[in-house]
Amino acid sequence: SIRLAYNQSLYSRSMISDANVNPNMQIAIVPGERKQTDVQILRENYVNLVKSLESEKTSLMQETPLFQYLDLPVFPLKVTTNNLMFKFIVFFIVGAILASGILLVYKLYRFILDEPDK
């Protein structure tokens, strides 16, 4: 609302100063001076309002913690372990793949070395 009033007073001040006024009549200067005063007062209010808004934003950011705890853990915590059978199956599959890869490389190496020259 302050910004709106400031803009309106700026426009009305420019309309008054654009009017072709007889310089001999000093009474015509009064509305222009009044509008100029309104513009200055509203400008100062608007600047102070923006400054206070920015300072409140920074103070709010300083007060807000970086980490917010949503839920605190319930003690004692449950300890989860993997099943022994699951570990055995996984390591068996990984070992079988590694062993077959090593045997395949070994057979390929022996095939290349044992190939007779043509």
PDB file of C-alpha atoms in Angstrom:
ATOM      1  CA  SER A   1       0.000   0.000   0.000  1.00  0.00           C
ATOM      2  CA  ILE A   2       2.913   2.343   0.687  1.00  0.00           C
ATOM      3  CA  ARG A   3       4.359   1.581  -2.726  1.00  0.00           C
ATOM      4  CA  LEU A   4       1.010   2.229  -4.396  1.00  0.00           C
ATOM      5  CA  ALA A   5       0.595   5.558  -2.604  1.00  0.00           C
ATOM      6  CA  TYR A   6       4.175   6.503  -3.511  1.00  0.00           C
ATOM      7  CA  ASN A   7       3.589   5.762  -7.194  1.00  0.00           C
ATOM      8  CA  GLN A   8       0.287   7.668  -7.207  1.00  0.00           C
ATOM      9  CA  SER A   9       1.867  10.731  -5.645  1.00  0.00           C
ATOM     10  CA  LEU A  10       4.717  10.600  -8.178  1.00  0.00           C
ATOM     11  CA  TYR A  11       2.259  10.563 -11.060  1.00  0.00           C
ATOM     12  CA  SER A  12       0.101  13.324  -9.607  1.00  0.00           C
ATOM     13  CA  ARG A  13       3.227  15.454  -8.968  1.00  0.00           C
ATOM     14  CA  SER A  14       4.268  15.049 -12.577  1.00  0.00           C
ATOM     15  CA  MET A  15       0.769  16.029 -13.772  1.00  0.00           C
ATOM     16  CA  ILE A  16       0.847  19.206 -11.664  1.00  0.00           C
ATOM     17  CA  SER A  17       4.338  20.196 -12.801  1.00  0.00           C
ATOM     18  CA  ASP A  18       3.389  19.605 -16.449  1.00  0.00           C
ATOM     19  CA  ALA A  19       0.476  22.077 -16.208  1.00  0.00           C
ATOM     20  CA  ASN A  20       1.171  25.366 -17.916  1.00  0.00           C
ATOM     21  CA  VAL A  21       0.958  27.726 -14.920  1.00  0.00           C
ATOM     22  CA  ASN A  22       1.258  31.519 -14.976  1.00  0.00           C
ATOM     23  CA  PRO A  23       4.437  32.375 -12.996  1.00  0.00           C
ATOM     24  CA  ASN A  24       2.786  35.510 -11.605  1.00  0.00           C
ATOM     25  CA  MET A  25       0.282  33.470  -9.632  1.00  0.00           C
ATOM     26  CA  GLN A  26       2.107  32.014  -6.633  1.00  0.00           C
ATOM     27  CA  ILE A  27      -0.972  30.165  -5.397  1.00  0.00           C
ATOM     28  CA  ALA A  28      -0.535  27.612  -8.181  1.00  0.00           C
ATOM     29  CA  ILE A  29       2.778  26.455  -6.683  1.00  0.00           C
ATOM     30  CA  VAL A  30       1.167  25.207  -3.458  1.00  0.00           C
ATOM     31  CA  PRO A  31      -0.299  21.925  -4.865  1.00  0.00           C
ATOM     32  CA  GLY A  32       3.037  21.097  -6.476  1.00  0.00           C
ATOM     33  CA  GLU A  33       4.928  21.702  -3.257  1.00  0.00           C
ATOM     34  CA  ARG A  34       2.389  19.676  -1.297  1.00  0.00           C
ATOM     35  CA  LYS A  35       2.755  16.780  -3.736  1.00  0.00           C
ATOM     36  CA  GLN A  36       6.546  17.069  -3.586  1.00  0.00           C
ATOM     37  CA  THR A  37       6.384  16.806   0.193  1.00  0.00           C
ATOM     38  CA  ASP A  38       4.076  13.789  -0.081  1.00  0.00           C
ATOM     39  CA  VAL A  39       6.493  12.147  -2.496  1.00  0.00           C
ATOM     40  CA  GLN A  40       9.439  12.681  -0.161  1.00  0.00           C
ATOM     41  CA  ILE A  41       7.561  11.382   2.887  1.00  0.00           C
ATOM     42  CA  LEU A  42       6.292   8.315   1.053  1.00  0.00           C
ATOM     43  CA  ARG A  43       9.731   7.648  -0.415  1.00  0.00           C
ATOM     44  CA  GLU A  44      11.294   7.653   3.046  1.00  0.00           C
ATOM     45  CA  ASN A  45       8.551   5.392   4.384  1.00  0.00           C
ATOM     46  CA  TYR A  46       8.996   2.981   1.492  1.00  0.00           C
ATOM     47  CA  VAL A  47      12.791   2.874   1.898  1.00  0.00           C
ATOM     48  CA  ASN A  48      12.490   2.272   5.641  1.00  0.00           C
ATOM     49  CA  LEU A  49       9.912  -0.453   5.060  1.00  0.00           C
ATOM     50  CA  VAL A  50      12.141  -2.259   2.557  1.00  0.00           C
ATOM     51  CA  LYS A  51      15.155  -1.982   4.885  1.00  0.00           C
ATOM     52  CA  SER A  52      13.236  -3.394   7.826  1.00  0.00           C
ATOM     53  CA  LEU A  53      11.861  -6.210   5.667  1.00  0.00           C
ATOM     54  CA  GLU A  54      15.345  -7.188   4.522  1.00  0.00           C
ATOM     55  CA  SER A  55      16.739  -7.037   8.060  1.00  0.00           C
ATOM     56  CA  GLU A  56      13.897  -9.253   9.280  1.00  0.00           C
ATOM     57  CA  LYS A  57      14.624 -11.738   6.502  1.00  0.00           C
ATOM     58  CA  THR A  58      18.278 -11.961   7.492  1.00  0.00           C
ATOM     59  CA  SER A  59      17.479 -12.281  11.188  1.00  0.00           C
ATOM     60  CA  LEU A  60      14.971 -15.039  10.424  1.00  0.00           C
ATOM     61  CA  MET A  61      17.584 -16.888   8.373  1.00  0.00           C
ATOM     62  CA  GLN A  62      20.067 -16.594  11.238  1.00  0.00           C
ATOM     63  CA  GLU A  63      17.540 -17.942  13.746  1.00  0.00           C
ATOM     64  CA  THR A  64      16.457 -20.889  11.588  1.00  0.00           C
ATOM     65  CA  PRO A  65      18.641 -23.936  12.280  1.00  0.00           C
ATOM     66  CA  LEU A  66      20.294 -25.708   9.371  1.00  0.00           C
ATOM     67  CA  PHE A  67      19.128 -29.114  10.539  1.00  0.00           C
ATOM     68  CA  GLN A  68      15.668 -29.647  11.914  1.00  0.00           C
ATOM     69  CA  TYR A  69      14.925 -32.892  13.667  1.00  0.00           C
ATOM     70  CA  LEU A  70      11.565 -34.171  12.541  1.00  0.00           C
ATOM     71  CA  ASP A  71      11.400 -37.308  14.659  1.00  0.00           C
ATOM     72  CA  LEU A  72      13.712 -38.227  17.478  1.00  0.00           C
ATOM     73  CA  PRO A  73      14.792 -41.884  17.479  1.00  0.00           C
ATOM     74  CA  VAL A  74      13.221 -44.290  19.910  1.00  0.00           C
ATOM     75  CA  PHE A  75      15.837 -45.978  22.074  1.00  0.00           C
ATOM     76  CA  PRO A  76      17.023 -48.733  22.050  1.00  0.00           C
ATOM     77  CA  LEU A  77      17.405 -48.901  18.305  1.00  0.00           C
ATOM     78  CA  LYS A  78      16.734 -52.181  16.521  1.00  0.00           C
ATOM     79  CA  VAL A  79      19.812 -53.859  15.130  1.00  0.00           C
ATOM     80  CA  THR A  80      19.108 -55.448  11.789  1.00  0.00           C
ATOM     81  CA  THR A  81      21.382 -58.174  10.440  1.00  0.00           C
ATOM     82  CA  ASN A  82      21.286 -60.067   7.188  1.00  0.00           C
ATOM     83  CA  ASN A  83      20.300 -63.700   7.156  1.00  0.00           C
ATOM     84  CA  LEU A  84      23.191 -66.187   7.075  1.00  0.00           C
ATOM     85  CA  MET A  85      21.554 -68.164   4.266  1.00  0.00           C
ATOM     86  CA  PHE A  86      21.179 -64.989   2.165  1.00  0.00           C
ATOM     87  CA  LYS A  87      24.882 -64.197   2.613  1.00  0.00           C
ATOM     88  CA  PHE A  88      25.835 -67.738   1.622  1.00  0.00           C
ATOM     89  CA  ILE A  89      23.764 -67.633  -1.574  1.00  0.00           C
ATOM     90  CA  VAL A  90      25.082 -64.214  -2.621  1.00  0.00           C
ATOM     91  CA  PHE A  91      28.733 -65.123  -2.030  1.00  0.00           C
ATOM     92  CA  PHE A  92      28.250 -68.491  -3.766  1.00  0.00           C
ATOM     93  CA  ILE A  93      26.886 -66.776  -6.896  1.00  0.00           C
ATOM     94  CA  VAL A  94      29.646 -64.144  -6.884  1.00  0.00           C
ATOM     95  CA  GLY A  95      32.297 -66.826  -6.382  1.00  0.00           C
ATOM     96  CA  ALA A  96      30.880 -68.997  -9.161  1.00  0.00           C
ATOM     97  CA  ILE A  97      30.920 -66.064 -11.600  1.00  0.00           C
ATOM     98  CA  LEU A  98      34.503 -65.147 -10.663  1.00  0.00           C
ATOM     99  CA  ALA A  99      35.707 -68.748 -10.904  1.00  0.00           C
ATOM    100  CA  SER A 100      34.081 -69.295 -14.300  1.00  0.00           C
ATOM    101  CA  GLY A 101      35.608 -66.027 -15.568  1.00  0.00           C
ATOM    102  CA  ILE A 102      39.079 -67.052 -14.390  1.00  0.00           C
ATOM    103  CA  LEU A 103      38.730 -70.521 -15.945  1.00  0.00           C
ATOM    104  CA  LEU A 104      37.519 -69.005 -19.223  1.00  0.00           C
ATOM    105  CA  VAL A 105      40.502 -66.635 -19.375  1.00  0.00           C
ATOM    106  CA  TYR A 106      42.863 -69.515 -18.555  1.00  0.00           C
ATOM    107  CA  LYS A 107      41.394 -71.762 -21.319  1.00  0.00           C
ATOM    108  CA  LEU A 108      41.596 -68.888 -23.822  1.00  0.00           C
ATOM    109  CA  TYR A 109      45.211 -68.222 -22.870  1.00  0.00           C
ATOM    110  CA  ARG A 110      46.137 -71.938 -23.240  1.00  0.00           C
ATOM    111  CA  PHE A 111      44.324 -72.105 -26.600  1.00  0.00           C
ATOM    112  CA  ILE A 112      46.300 -69.143 -27.936  1.00  0.00           C
ATOM    113  CA  LEU A 113      49.617 -70.562 -26.701  1.00  0.00           C
ATOM    114  CA  ASP A 114      49.031 -74.134 -27.959  1.00  0.00           C
ATOM    115  CA  GLU A 115      47.949 -73.052 -31.456  1.00  0.00           C
ATOM    116  CA  PRO A 116      50.424 -74.429 -34.020  1.00  0.00           C
ATOM    117  CA  ASP A 117      52.070 -72.024 -36.453  1.00  0.00           C
ATOM    118  CA  LYS A 118      50.795 -72.156 -40.007  1.00  0.00           C
TER     119      LYS A 118
END
